GROMACS .gro file of C-alpha atoms in nm:
model
  363
    1MET     CA    1  -3.997 -16.499  -1.549
    2ALA     CA    2  -4.172 -16.769  -1.347
    3THR     CA    3  -3.961 -17.059  -1.229
    4GLU     CA    4  -4.037 -17.370  -1.026
    5SER     CA    5  -3.817 -17.254  -0.743
    6LEU     CA    6  -3.548 -16.988  -0.733
    7PRO     CA    7  -3.252 -17.138  -0.544
    8LEU     CA    8  -3.083 -16.942  -0.272
    9PHE     CA    9  -2.723 -16.835  -0.327
   10ASP     CA   10  -2.467 -17.106  -0.263
   11GLY     CA   11  -2.134 -16.959  -0.376
   12ASP     CA   12  -1.796 -16.865  -0.236
   13ASN     CA   13  -1.900 -16.505  -0.165
   14ARG     CA   14  -2.209 -16.595   0.034
   15PRO     CA   15  -2.303 -16.299   0.256
   16ASP     CA   16  -2.300 -16.319   0.632
   17TYR     CA   17  -2.625 -16.393   0.814
   18LYS     CA   18  -2.688 -16.254   1.160
   19SER     CA   19  -2.958 -16.308   1.417
   20LEU     CA   20  -3.184 -16.004   1.434
   21GLY     CA   21  -3.159 -15.876   1.788
   22ASN     CA   22  -3.242 -16.121   2.064
   23SER     CA   23  -3.418 -16.369   1.834
   24GLY     CA   24  -3.363 -16.684   1.632
   25LEU     CA   25  -3.442 -16.502   1.307
   26PHE     CA   26  -3.137 -16.491   1.079
   27VAL     CA   27  -3.116 -16.221   0.812
   28SER     CA   28  -2.856 -16.134   0.550
   29GLU     CA   29  -2.620 -15.845   0.620
   30LEU     CA   30  -2.770 -15.672   0.316
   31CYS     CA   31  -3.145 -15.619   0.289
   32LEU     CA   32  -3.323 -15.532  -0.034
   33GLY     CA   33  -3.506 -15.201   0.008
   34THR     CA   34  -3.808 -15.148  -0.215
   35MET     CA   35  -3.887 -14.777  -0.183
   36THR     CA   36  -3.809 -14.747  -0.556
   37PHE     CA   37  -4.096 -14.984  -0.643
   38GLY     CA   38  -4.429 -14.850  -0.767
   39GLY     CA   39  -4.389 -14.475  -0.737
   40ASP     CA   40  -4.611 -14.249  -0.948
   41GLU     CA   41  -4.629 -13.874  -1.008
   42ASP     CA   42  -4.594 -13.811  -0.634
   43ILE     CA   43  -4.324 -13.802  -0.367
   44TRP     CA   44  -4.259 -14.173  -0.416
   45GLY     CA   45  -4.212 -14.121  -0.788
   46LEU     CA   46  -3.917 -13.892  -0.709
   47ILE     CA   47  -3.747 -14.189  -0.543
   48GLY     CA   48  -3.839 -14.452  -0.800
   49GLN     CA   49  -4.110 -14.567  -1.040
   50LEU     CA   50  -4.006 -14.927  -1.101
   51GLN     CA   51  -4.287 -15.148  -1.222
   52GLN     CA   52  -4.331 -15.525  -1.199
   53GLU     CA   53  -4.085 -15.651  -1.462
   54GLN     CA   54  -3.808 -15.418  -1.347
   55ALA     CA   55  -3.869 -15.506  -0.982
   56ASP     CA   56  -3.868 -15.880  -1.060
   57GLU     CA   57  -3.517 -15.843  -1.200
   58LEU     CA   58  -3.387 -15.665  -0.889
   59VAL     CA   59  -3.549 -15.918  -0.654
   60LYS     CA   60  -3.396 -16.203  -0.857
   61ILE     CA   61  -3.048 -16.045  -0.844
   62ALA     CA   62  -3.078 -15.996  -0.466
   63LEU     CA   63  -3.196 -16.350  -0.394
   64GLU     CA   64  -2.933 -16.509  -0.618
   65ALA     CA   65  -2.668 -16.306  -0.432
   66GLY     CA   66  -2.781 -16.456  -0.101
   67ILE     CA   67  -2.998 -16.172   0.026
   68ASN     CA   68  -3.288 -16.332   0.213
   69PHE     CA   69  -3.424 -16.008   0.362
   70ILE     CA   70  -3.669 -15.771   0.186
   71ASP     CA   71  -3.799 -15.450   0.344
   72THR     CA   72  -4.100 -15.247   0.231
   73ALA     CA   73  -4.378 -15.035   0.386
   74ASN     CA   74  -4.747 -14.983   0.329
   75ILE     CA   75  -4.686 -14.614   0.254
   76TYR     CA   76  -4.434 -14.677  -0.028
   77GLY     CA   77  -4.626 -14.597  -0.344
   78PHE     CA   78  -4.938 -14.604  -0.123
   79GLY     CA   79  -4.941 -14.984  -0.129
   80ALA     CA   80  -4.785 -15.034  -0.473
   81SER     CA   81  -4.445 -15.142  -0.337
   82GLU     CA   82  -4.601 -15.418  -0.125
   83ARG     CA   83  -4.810 -15.540  -0.418
   84ILE     CA   84  -4.506 -15.554  -0.646
   85VAL     CA   85  -4.293 -15.735  -0.385
   86GLY     CA   86  -4.562 -15.996  -0.327
   87GLN     CA   87  -4.607 -16.054  -0.699
   88SER     CA   88  -4.230 -16.073  -0.756
   89LEU     CA   89  -4.200 -16.362  -0.513
   90LYS     CA   90  -4.484 -16.539  -0.697
   91ASN     CA   91  -4.335 -16.465  -1.040
   92LEU     CA   92  -3.993 -16.594  -0.935
   93GLY     CA   93  -4.130 -16.906  -0.767
   94VAL     CA   94  -3.974 -16.821  -0.432
   95ARG     CA   95  -4.071 -17.042  -0.139
   96ARG     CA   96  -4.220 -16.825   0.135
   97GLU     CA   97  -3.998 -16.977   0.402
   98ASP     CA   98  -3.684 -16.881   0.207
   99VAL     CA   99  -3.736 -16.507   0.242
  100VAL     CA  100  -3.776 -16.274   0.541
  101LEU     CA  101  -4.043 -16.015   0.461
  102ALA     CA  102  -4.047 -15.690   0.657
  103THR     CA  103  -4.299 -15.410   0.623
  104LYS     CA  104  -4.405 -15.104   0.820
  105VAL     CA  105  -4.712 -14.912   0.932
  106LEU     CA  106  -4.773 -14.551   1.040
  107GLY     CA  107  -4.816 -14.317   0.744
  108PRO     CA  108  -5.149 -14.193   0.607
  109MET     CA  109  -5.326 -14.449   0.388
  110GLY     CA  110  -5.648 -14.251   0.356
  111ALA     CA  111  -5.797 -13.907   0.414
  112GLY     CA  112  -5.955 -13.969   0.755
  113PRO     CA  113  -5.791 -13.899   1.093
  114ASN     CA  114  -5.791 -14.269   1.181
  115ALA     CA  115  -5.626 -14.381   0.855
  116ARG     CA  116  -5.280 -14.308   0.996
  117GLY     CA  117  -5.070 -14.345   1.308
  118ALA     CA  118  -4.996 -14.631   1.546
  119SER     CA  119  -5.340 -14.676   1.698
  120ARG     CA  120  -5.482 -15.025   1.747
  121GLY     CA  121  -5.741 -14.969   1.475
  122HIS     CA  122  -5.492 -14.849   1.214
  123ILE     CA  123  -5.238 -15.121   1.293
  124MET     CA  124  -5.492 -15.402   1.275
  125SER     CA  125  -5.656 -15.286   0.952
  126GLU     CA  126  -5.329 -15.203   0.778
  127CYS     CA  127  -5.171 -15.535   0.872
  128LYS     CA  128  -5.464 -15.710   0.704
  129ALA     CA  129  -5.420 -15.491   0.395
  130SER     CA  130  -5.044 -15.554   0.385
  131LEU     CA  131  -5.096 -15.930   0.403
  132ALA     CA  132  -5.329 -15.911   0.105
  133ARG     CA  133  -5.093 -15.696  -0.099
  134LEU     CA  134  -4.793 -15.917  -0.018
  135GLN     CA  135  -4.999 -16.231  -0.097
  136THR     CA  136  -4.890 -16.401   0.223
  137ASP     CA  137  -5.053 -16.517   0.544
  138TYR     CA  138  -4.778 -16.385   0.773
  139ILE     CA  139  -4.526 -16.101   0.796
  140ASP     CA  140  -4.187 -16.192   0.939
  141LEU     CA  141  -4.108 -15.845   1.078
  142TYR     CA  142  -4.379 -15.583   1.132
  143GLN     CA  143  -4.241 -15.241   1.220
  144ILE     CA  144  -4.390 -14.917   1.350
  145HIS     CA  145  -4.255 -14.665   1.097
  146GLY     CA  146  -4.219 -14.377   1.342
  147PHE     CA  147  -4.333 -14.248   1.679
  148ASP     CA  148  -4.700 -14.151   1.707
  149PRO     CA  149  -4.740 -13.883   1.976
  150ALA     CA  150  -5.120 -13.912   1.962
  151THR     CA  151  -5.135 -14.281   2.062
  152PRO     CA  152  -5.029 -14.428   2.399
  153ILE     CA  153  -4.729 -14.657   2.356
  154GLU     CA  154  -4.921 -14.922   2.552
  155GLU     CA  155  -5.194 -14.929   2.287
  156THR     CA  156  -4.943 -14.972   2.006
  157LEU     CA  157  -4.757 -15.253   2.180
  158GLU     CA  158  -5.075 -15.438   2.277
  159ALA     CA  159  -5.191 -15.427   1.913
  160LEU     CA  160  -4.858 -15.570   1.792
  161ASN     CA  161  -4.879 -15.842   2.055
  162THR     CA  162  -5.229 -15.934   1.935
  163LEU     CA  163  -5.101 -15.972   1.577
  164VAL     CA  164  -4.823 -16.202   1.695
  165GLN     CA  165  -5.068 -16.412   1.898
  166GLN     CA  166  -5.295 -16.439   1.593
  167GLY     CA  167  -5.004 -16.561   1.379
  168HIS     CA  168  -5.025 -16.275   1.129
  169VAL     CA  169  -4.689 -16.136   1.247
  170ARG     CA  170  -4.387 -16.328   1.377
  171TYR     CA  171  -4.158 -16.052   1.506
  172VAL     CA  172  -4.199 -15.680   1.571
  173GLY     CA  173  -3.969 -15.382   1.539
  174LEU     CA  174  -3.955 -15.003   1.551
  175SER     CA  175  -3.823 -14.734   1.321
  176ASN     CA  176  -3.719 -14.373   1.378
  177TRP     CA  177  -3.782 -14.372   1.753
  178ALA     CA  178  -3.570 -14.188   2.010
  179ALA     CA  179  -3.370 -14.389   2.262
  180TRP     CA  180  -3.596 -14.290   2.553
  181GLN     CA  181  -3.905 -14.393   2.357
  182VAL     CA  182  -3.759 -14.735   2.281
  183MET     CA  183  -3.661 -14.786   2.645
  184LYS     CA  184  -4.010 -14.685   2.761
  185ALA     CA  185  -4.154 -14.943   2.519
  186ILE     CA  186  -3.916 -15.211   2.645
  187GLY     CA  187  -4.019 -15.135   3.005
  188ILE     CA  188  -4.388 -15.169   2.916
  189ILE     CA  189  -4.321 -15.494   2.729
  190ARG     CA  190  -4.144 -15.647   3.027
  191ALA     CA  191  -4.409 -15.533   3.273
  192ARG     CA  192  -4.696 -15.671   3.063
  193ASN     CA  193  -4.515 -15.974   2.919
  194LEU     CA  194  -4.571 -15.868   2.559
  195CYS     CA  195  -4.378 -15.977   2.250
  196PRO     CA  196  -4.031 -15.818   2.248
  197ILE     CA  197  -3.894 -15.553   2.014
  198ILE     CA  198  -3.616 -15.725   1.819
  199SER     CA  199  -3.509 -15.450   1.579
  200MET     CA  200  -3.474 -15.079   1.521
  201GLN     CA  201  -3.461 -14.933   1.170
  202ALA     CA  202  -3.273 -14.604   1.164
  203TYR     CA  203  -3.063 -14.366   0.956
  204TYR     CA  204  -2.687 -14.414   0.996
  205THR     CA  205  -2.412 -14.298   0.760
  206PHE     CA  206  -2.073 -14.124   0.746
  207VAL     CA  207  -2.258 -13.791   0.731
  208GLY     CA  208  -2.523 -13.892   0.986
  209ARG     CA  209  -2.364 -14.059   1.288
  210ASP     CA  210  -2.605 -13.906   1.543
  211LEU     CA  211  -2.720 -14.259   1.633
  212GLU     CA  212  -2.394 -14.312   1.820
  213ARG     CA  213  -2.482 -14.066   2.098
  214ASP     CA  214  -2.773 -14.250   2.260
  215ILE     CA  215  -2.948 -14.496   2.030
  216ILE     CA  216  -2.661 -14.734   1.952
  217PRO     CA  217  -2.553 -14.767   2.319
  218MET     CA  218  -2.917 -14.841   2.405
  219LEU     CA  219  -2.951 -15.101   2.127
  220GLU     CA  220  -2.633 -15.275   2.239
  221SER     CA  221  -2.743 -15.271   2.603
  222GLU     CA  222  -3.084 -15.423   2.522
  223ASN     CA  223  -2.969 -15.656   2.241
  224VAL     CA  224  -3.190 -15.495   1.976
  225GLY     CA  225  -3.083 -15.538   1.614
  226LEU     CA  226  -3.003 -15.238   1.394
  227MET     CA  227  -3.130 -15.209   1.037
  228VAL     CA  228  -2.982 -14.912   0.853
  229TRP     CA  229  -3.193 -14.714   0.607
  230SER     CA  230  -3.047 -14.476   0.346
  231PRO     CA  231  -2.686 -14.593   0.401
  232LEU     CA  232  -2.576 -14.365   0.116
  233ALA     CA  233  -2.754 -14.059   0.261
  234GLY     CA  234  -3.008 -14.039  -0.019
  235GLY     CA  235  -2.734 -14.096  -0.279
  236TYR     CA  236  -2.507 -13.822  -0.143
  237LEU     CA  237  -2.234 -14.073  -0.051
  238SER     CA  238  -2.225 -14.203  -0.405
  239GLY     CA  239  -2.003 -13.901  -0.469
  240LYS     CA  240  -2.229 -13.780  -0.750
  241TYR     CA  241  -2.307 -13.455  -0.570
  242GLU     CA  242  -1.949 -13.346  -0.504
  243GLY     CA  243  -1.682 -13.257  -0.760
  244PRO     CA  244  -1.663 -13.118  -1.114
  245ASP     CA  245  -1.899 -13.369  -1.275
  246VAL     CA  246  -2.203 -13.299  -1.059
  247SER     CA  247  -2.531 -13.313  -1.250
  248GLU     CA  248  -2.846 -13.129  -1.150
  249GLU     CA  249  -3.049 -13.419  -1.290
  250ASN     CA  250  -3.049 -13.628  -0.975
  251ARG     CA  251  -3.282 -13.723  -0.696
  252ARG     CA  252  -3.135 -13.478  -0.447
  253ALA     CA  253  -3.199 -13.188  -0.685
  254LYS     CA  254  -3.572 -13.262  -0.648
  255PHE     CA  255  -3.589 -13.431  -0.307
  256ASP     CA  256  -3.303 -13.322  -0.079
  257PHE     CA  257  -3.335 -13.585   0.194
  258PRO     CA  258  -3.192 -13.688   0.438
  259PRO     CA  259  -3.035 -13.353   0.534
  260VAL     CA  260  -2.658 -13.343   0.491
  261ASN     CA  261  -2.392 -13.098   0.611
  262ARG     CA  262  -2.224 -13.044   0.272
  263GLU     CA  263  -1.913 -12.878   0.413
  264ARG     CA  264  -1.847 -13.173   0.643
  265GLY     CA  265  -1.959 -13.419   0.377
  266SER     CA  266  -1.712 -13.300   0.114
  267GLU     CA  267  -1.420 -13.381   0.347
  268VAL     CA  268  -1.564 -13.725   0.413
  269ILE     CA  269  -1.600 -13.799   0.041
  270LYS     CA  270  -1.243 -13.682  -0.023
  271VAL     CA  271  -1.108 -13.946   0.220
  272MET     CA  272  -1.345 -14.209   0.077
  273ARG     CA  273  -1.211 -14.143  -0.273
  274GLU     CA  274  -0.853 -14.181  -0.150
  275ILE     CA  275  -0.934 -14.517   0.010
  276ALA     CA  276  -1.130 -14.640  -0.292
  277ASP     CA  277  -0.847 -14.549  -0.530
  278GLY     CA  278  -0.664 -14.863  -0.640
  279LYS     CA  279  -0.904 -15.111  -0.482
  280GLN     CA  280  -1.083 -15.365  -0.703
  281ILE     CA  281  -1.357 -15.625  -0.669
  282ASP     CA  282  -1.372 -15.896  -0.935
  283GLY     CA  283  -1.156 -15.678  -1.159
  284GLU     CA  284  -1.385 -15.377  -1.122
  285PRO     CA  285  -1.267 -15.054  -0.951
  286VAL     CA  286  -1.420 -14.980  -0.612
  287ASN     CA  287  -1.630 -14.664  -0.587
  288VAL     CA  288  -1.706 -14.435  -0.294
  289ALA     CA  289  -2.058 -14.574  -0.248
  290GLN     CA  290  -1.910 -14.919  -0.188
  291ILE     CA  291  -1.670 -14.773   0.070
  292ALA     CA  292  -1.968 -14.617   0.253
  293LEU     CA  293  -2.151 -14.951   0.262
  294SER     CA  294  -1.839 -15.143   0.362
  295TRP     CA  295  -1.775 -14.907   0.654
  296LEU     CA  296  -2.124 -14.977   0.786
  297LEU     CA  297  -2.069 -15.352   0.755
  298HIS     CA  298  -1.758 -15.310   0.971
  299GLN     CA  299  -1.965 -15.149   1.251
  300LYS     CA  300  -2.047 -15.408   1.518
  301PRO     CA  301  -2.395 -15.272   1.612
  302VAL     CA  302  -2.519 -15.301   1.251
  303THR     CA  303  -2.720 -15.615   1.174
  304SER     CA  304  -2.834 -15.540   0.819
  305ILE     CA  305  -2.805 -15.256   0.569
  306ILE     CA  306  -3.102 -15.173   0.349
  307VAL     CA  307  -2.987 -15.120  -0.009
  308GLY     CA  308  -3.224 -15.000  -0.277
  309ALA     CA  309  -3.167 -14.948  -0.648
  310LYS     CA  310  -3.328 -14.832  -0.969
  311ARG     CA  311  -3.100 -15.031  -1.202
  312PRO     CA  312  -2.958 -15.384  -1.194
  313GLU     CA  313  -2.597 -15.264  -1.220
  314GLN     CA  314  -2.654 -15.029  -0.925
  315LEU     CA  315  -2.779 -15.317  -0.710
  316ARG     CA  316  -2.490 -15.542  -0.816
  317ASP     CA  317  -2.244 -15.267  -0.720
  318ASN     CA  318  -2.404 -15.238  -0.377
  319ILE     CA  319  -2.394 -15.615  -0.325
  320ARG     CA  320  -2.023 -15.630  -0.414
  321ALA     CA  321  -1.951 -15.385  -0.131
  322ALA     CA  322  -1.987 -15.677   0.112
  323GLN     CA  323  -1.660 -15.818  -0.026
  324ILE     CA  324  -1.452 -15.512   0.068
  325ARG     CA  325  -1.229 -15.543   0.372
  326LEU     CA  326  -1.104 -15.218   0.522
  327SER     CA  327  -0.775 -15.211   0.712
  328ASP     CA  328  -0.744 -15.071   1.064
  329ASP     CA  329  -0.569 -14.763   0.922
  330GLU     CA  330  -0.844 -14.708   0.666
  331LEU     CA  331  -1.113 -14.744   0.931
  332ALA     CA  332  -0.926 -14.498   1.153
  333ALA     CA  333  -0.902 -14.245   0.869
  334LEU     CA  334  -1.272 -14.275   0.791
  335ASP     CA  335  -1.364 -14.247   1.158
  336GLY     CA  336  -1.141 -13.944   1.205
  337VAL     CA  337  -1.299 -13.742   0.924
  338SER     CA  338  -1.660 -13.833   1.011
  339ARG     CA  339  -1.657 -13.864   1.391
  340LEU     CA  340  -1.919 -13.667   1.584
  341PRO     CA  341  -1.800 -13.373   1.793
  342GLU     CA  342  -1.827 -13.455   2.161
  343GLU     CA  343  -2.129 -13.322   2.347
  344TYR     CA  344  -2.244 -13.322   2.707
  345PRO     CA  345  -2.301 -13.553   2.887
  346GLY     CA  346  -2.086 -13.775   2.664
  347TRP     CA  347  -1.755 -13.608   2.740
  348MET     CA  348  -1.836 -13.596   3.112
  349MET     CA  349  -1.936 -13.963   3.122
  350LYS     CA  350  -1.614 -14.061   2.948
  351MET     CA  351  -1.406 -13.864   3.199
  352MET     CA  352  -1.586 -13.998   3.505
  353ALA     CA  353  -1.577 -14.358   3.381
  354GLY     CA  354  -1.208 -14.339   3.465
  355TYR     CA  355  -1.302 -14.355   3.833
  356ARG     CA  356  -1.388 -14.722   3.778
  357ASP     CA  357  -1.067 -14.818   3.600
  358PRO     CA  358  -0.885 -15.096   3.787
  359VAL     CA  359  -0.630 -14.957   4.028
  360LYS     CA  360  -0.281 -15.089   3.950
  361PRO     CA  361  -0.067 -15.229   4.234
  362GLY     CA  362   0.149 -14.962   4.393
  363GLU     CA  363  -0.074 -14.673   4.286
   0.00000   0.00000   0.00000
């Protein structure tokens, strides 16, 4: 499948590109997720076992559709996903500067106590290993995959800063951190003049809007970009797990993650089906998964949505979701059925914010 150079998409339906957080790095609104690459008879095999030729086809489809953003992690397939991604770019003749490569570090890559976490030693050694697997001399976005309670945040941030200074990493991000943890990191960064955090990768869907309580307000306040993982809630929002045609032969039957409130979710899917009914893209009927992706693309805090796939037609369906435009009434209906119940201090803050409303003349 090698070519001299795979051209980037240049058509009428070119996706939007957005700057990632407070940076000059522009990424496509859809990001190719590669968790389905390289799995074996392990937890990663339950998600996907795509090998090189199959992965090459998905990467080619994504790039030709205008997606310039690819996300992986050292832990996916225990390094296999990174190796496949790096080889795909070589096989397809992609110029390194035409793609934004993101990977992550945290999970166990060996049996020892120091072969995991966000310590300086683990970060430095795993970055070197990721560069080799990806067959590149720099990573565009290097992310800490989760919070490590055993390592001081200062140590983690200093290690990331060293990688940026060495030129091995260009930008850094976080994933699966709480709002207070991100703000503590930002405070340390400002005090020590370290490289900034430009992105947060987090779970956000119709059936998982918890991000809206604290994390999204924090990201907007600090101008940190939001990358959404599992936008279909582990396939739940495809609609395959609700209704008369549900099959037990699916990923959630073996790996039920992320957790979903099924009672609440069934009402959400019902409204999604009603909105999808009658809509078409390029002559093809719109499905509920595309409605879920489109809703996320309508959310202002979202920079890029990570879409993965096992089959070419599945990826093409996900890509077409970017063409769907939801009306104000449709967005209101979707928000109404999926909105979080109010909790303290949210409801109190909303009430007391009224004290600062402008006073009208005569009142």
